[in-house]
Tab-separated table of C-alpha atoms in Angstrom:
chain	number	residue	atom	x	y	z
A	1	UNK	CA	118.836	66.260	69.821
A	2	UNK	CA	118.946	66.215	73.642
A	3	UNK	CA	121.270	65.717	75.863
A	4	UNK	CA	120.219	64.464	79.832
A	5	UNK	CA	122.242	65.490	82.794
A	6	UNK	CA	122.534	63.390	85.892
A	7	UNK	CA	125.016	63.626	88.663
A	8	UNK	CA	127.183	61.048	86.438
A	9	UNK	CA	127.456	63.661	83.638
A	10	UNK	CA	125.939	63.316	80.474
A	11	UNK	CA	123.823	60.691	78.905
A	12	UNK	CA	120.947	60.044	76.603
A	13	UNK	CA	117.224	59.877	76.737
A	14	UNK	CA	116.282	56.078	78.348
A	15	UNK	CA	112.569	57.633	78.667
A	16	UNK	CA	110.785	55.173	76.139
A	17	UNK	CA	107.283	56.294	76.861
A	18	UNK	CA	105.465	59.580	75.319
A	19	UNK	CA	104.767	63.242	76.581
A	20	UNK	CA	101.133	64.463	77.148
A	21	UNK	CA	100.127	68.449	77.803
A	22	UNK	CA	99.102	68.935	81.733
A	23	UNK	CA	95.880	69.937	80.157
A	24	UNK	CA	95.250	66.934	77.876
A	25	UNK	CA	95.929	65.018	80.959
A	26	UNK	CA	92.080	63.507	82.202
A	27	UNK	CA	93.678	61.431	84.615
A	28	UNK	CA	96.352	60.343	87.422
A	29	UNK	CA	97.215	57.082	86.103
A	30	UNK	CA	98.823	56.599	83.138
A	31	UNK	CA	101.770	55.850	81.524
A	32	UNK	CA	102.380	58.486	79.440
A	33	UNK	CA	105.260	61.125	81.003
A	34	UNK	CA	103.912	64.638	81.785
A	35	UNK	CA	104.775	68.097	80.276
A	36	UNK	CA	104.294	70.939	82.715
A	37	UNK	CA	104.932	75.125	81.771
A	38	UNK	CA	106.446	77.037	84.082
A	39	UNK	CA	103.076	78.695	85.012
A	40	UNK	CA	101.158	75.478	86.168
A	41	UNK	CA	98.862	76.548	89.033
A	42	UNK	CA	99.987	74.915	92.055
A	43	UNK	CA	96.836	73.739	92.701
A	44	UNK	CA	96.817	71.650	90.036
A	45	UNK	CA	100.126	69.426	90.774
A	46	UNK	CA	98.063	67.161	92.835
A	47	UNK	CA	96.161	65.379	89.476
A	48	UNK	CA	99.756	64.633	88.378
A	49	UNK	CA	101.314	62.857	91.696
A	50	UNK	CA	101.233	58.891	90.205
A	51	UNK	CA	102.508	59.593	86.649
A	52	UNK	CA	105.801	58.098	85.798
A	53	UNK	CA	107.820	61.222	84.534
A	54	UNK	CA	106.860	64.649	84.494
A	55	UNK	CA	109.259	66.997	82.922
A	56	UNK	CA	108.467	70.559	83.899
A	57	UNK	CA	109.611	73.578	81.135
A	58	UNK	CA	112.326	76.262	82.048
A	59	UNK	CA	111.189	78.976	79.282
A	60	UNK	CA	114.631	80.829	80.133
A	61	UNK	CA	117.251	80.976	83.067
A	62	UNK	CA	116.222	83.685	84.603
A	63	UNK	CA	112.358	82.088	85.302
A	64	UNK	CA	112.680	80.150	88.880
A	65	UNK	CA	108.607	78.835	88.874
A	66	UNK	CA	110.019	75.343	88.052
A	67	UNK	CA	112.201	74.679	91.074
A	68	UNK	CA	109.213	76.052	93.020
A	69	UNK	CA	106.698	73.129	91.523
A	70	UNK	CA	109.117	70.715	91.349
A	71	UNK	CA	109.642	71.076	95.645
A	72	UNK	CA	105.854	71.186	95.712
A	73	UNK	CA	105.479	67.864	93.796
A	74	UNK	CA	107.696	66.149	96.084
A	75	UNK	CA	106.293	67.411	99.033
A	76	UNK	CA	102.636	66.126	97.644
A	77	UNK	CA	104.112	62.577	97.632
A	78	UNK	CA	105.144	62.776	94.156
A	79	UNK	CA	108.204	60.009	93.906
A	80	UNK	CA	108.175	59.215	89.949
A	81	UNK	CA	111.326	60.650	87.339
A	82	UNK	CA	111.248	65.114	87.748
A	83	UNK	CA	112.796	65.904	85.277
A	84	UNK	CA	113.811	69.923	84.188
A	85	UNK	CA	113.649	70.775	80.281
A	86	UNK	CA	114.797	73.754	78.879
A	87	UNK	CA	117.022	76.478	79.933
A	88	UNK	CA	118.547	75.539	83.175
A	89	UNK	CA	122.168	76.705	83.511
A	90	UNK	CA	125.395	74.068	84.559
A	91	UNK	CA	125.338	76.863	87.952
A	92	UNK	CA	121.728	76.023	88.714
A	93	UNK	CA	122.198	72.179	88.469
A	94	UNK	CA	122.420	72.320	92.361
A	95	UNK	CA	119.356	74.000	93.179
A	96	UNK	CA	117.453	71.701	90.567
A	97	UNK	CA	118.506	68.812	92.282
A	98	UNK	CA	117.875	70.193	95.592
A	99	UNK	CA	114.368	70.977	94.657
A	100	UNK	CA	113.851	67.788	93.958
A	101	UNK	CA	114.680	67.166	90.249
A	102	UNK	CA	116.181	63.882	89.378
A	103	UNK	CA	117.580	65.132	85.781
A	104	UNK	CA	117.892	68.144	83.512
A	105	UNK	CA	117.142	68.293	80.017
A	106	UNK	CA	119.301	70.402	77.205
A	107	UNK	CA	120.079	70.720	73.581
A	108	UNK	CA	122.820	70.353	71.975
A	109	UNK	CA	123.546	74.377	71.728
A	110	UNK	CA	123.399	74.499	75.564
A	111	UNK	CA	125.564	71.122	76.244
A	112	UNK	CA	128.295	72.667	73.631
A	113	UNK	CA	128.311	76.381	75.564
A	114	UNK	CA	128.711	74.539	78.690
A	115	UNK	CA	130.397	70.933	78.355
A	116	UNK	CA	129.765	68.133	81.028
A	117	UNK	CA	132.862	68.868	83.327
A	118	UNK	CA	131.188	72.160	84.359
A	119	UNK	CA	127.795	70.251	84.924
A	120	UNK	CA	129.689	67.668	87.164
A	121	UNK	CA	131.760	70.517	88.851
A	122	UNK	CA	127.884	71.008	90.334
A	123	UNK	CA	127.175	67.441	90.683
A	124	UNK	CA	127.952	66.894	94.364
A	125	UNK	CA	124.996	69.239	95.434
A	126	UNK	CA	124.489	67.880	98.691
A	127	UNK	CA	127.692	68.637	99.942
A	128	UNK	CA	128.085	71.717	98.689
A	129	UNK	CA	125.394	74.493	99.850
A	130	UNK	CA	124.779	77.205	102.352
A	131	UNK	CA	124.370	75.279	105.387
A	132	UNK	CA	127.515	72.446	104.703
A	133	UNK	CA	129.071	75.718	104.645
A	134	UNK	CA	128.250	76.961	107.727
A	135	UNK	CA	128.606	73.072	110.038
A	136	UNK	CA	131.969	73.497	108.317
A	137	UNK	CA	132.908	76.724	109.955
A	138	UNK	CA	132.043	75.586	113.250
């Protein structure tokens, strides 16, 4: 089972469409949703810009490549559902959302270790960051 993080806390999966491999992917258009590893080649992000969902694999907490693509597949005009999948921490919810994700995907295991009041301790992420922090001081 999975549990899906928003800024409103938990909730379940509303995605009702399928998941394809990048690489099974022969086109843009379609309406299936879009898995992407952690080592996708940049170059590549552009085939994926009109998909509905793409949901982009955190291997482990410690491996940063998804916040990178997910900032480089808004930037490319990318405006369907980002959503991370994996091993993203309640602490990193911020910087997920900052990079441009729109959800985060757990299990069960990680929602249990760290329950939704720690997630929505995060949840006001554009508020709280380095540079709020500085106009602040000012």
């Amino acid at each position: 089972m999975t549990v899906i993080v928003t800024d409103a806390g938990f909730g379940v999966d509303d995605w009702t469409g399928s998941f394809r491999q990048a690489r099974e992917m022969a086109a843009n258009d379609c309406g299936d949703g879009v898995d992407l590893p952690s080592d996708t080649d940049p170059a590549a992000l552009t085939r994926f810009t009109n998909a509905a969902m793409i949901r982009i694999d955190f291997p482990t907490s410690a491996d940063g490549r998804g916040f990178t693509l997910a900032a480089m597949l808004r930037r490319a005009g990318f405006a369907g559902r980002l959503r991370a999948r994996g091993h993203v921490l309640a602490d990193q919810y911020a910087m997920a959302r900052r990079a441009g994700f729109d959800e985060v995907e757990i299990d069960d295991t990680l929602a249990a270790r760290q329950p939704q009041d720690q997630w929505l301790a995060r949840a006001d992420w554009q508020n709280h960051n380095y540079q709020a922090r500085l106009r602040a001081q000012k």
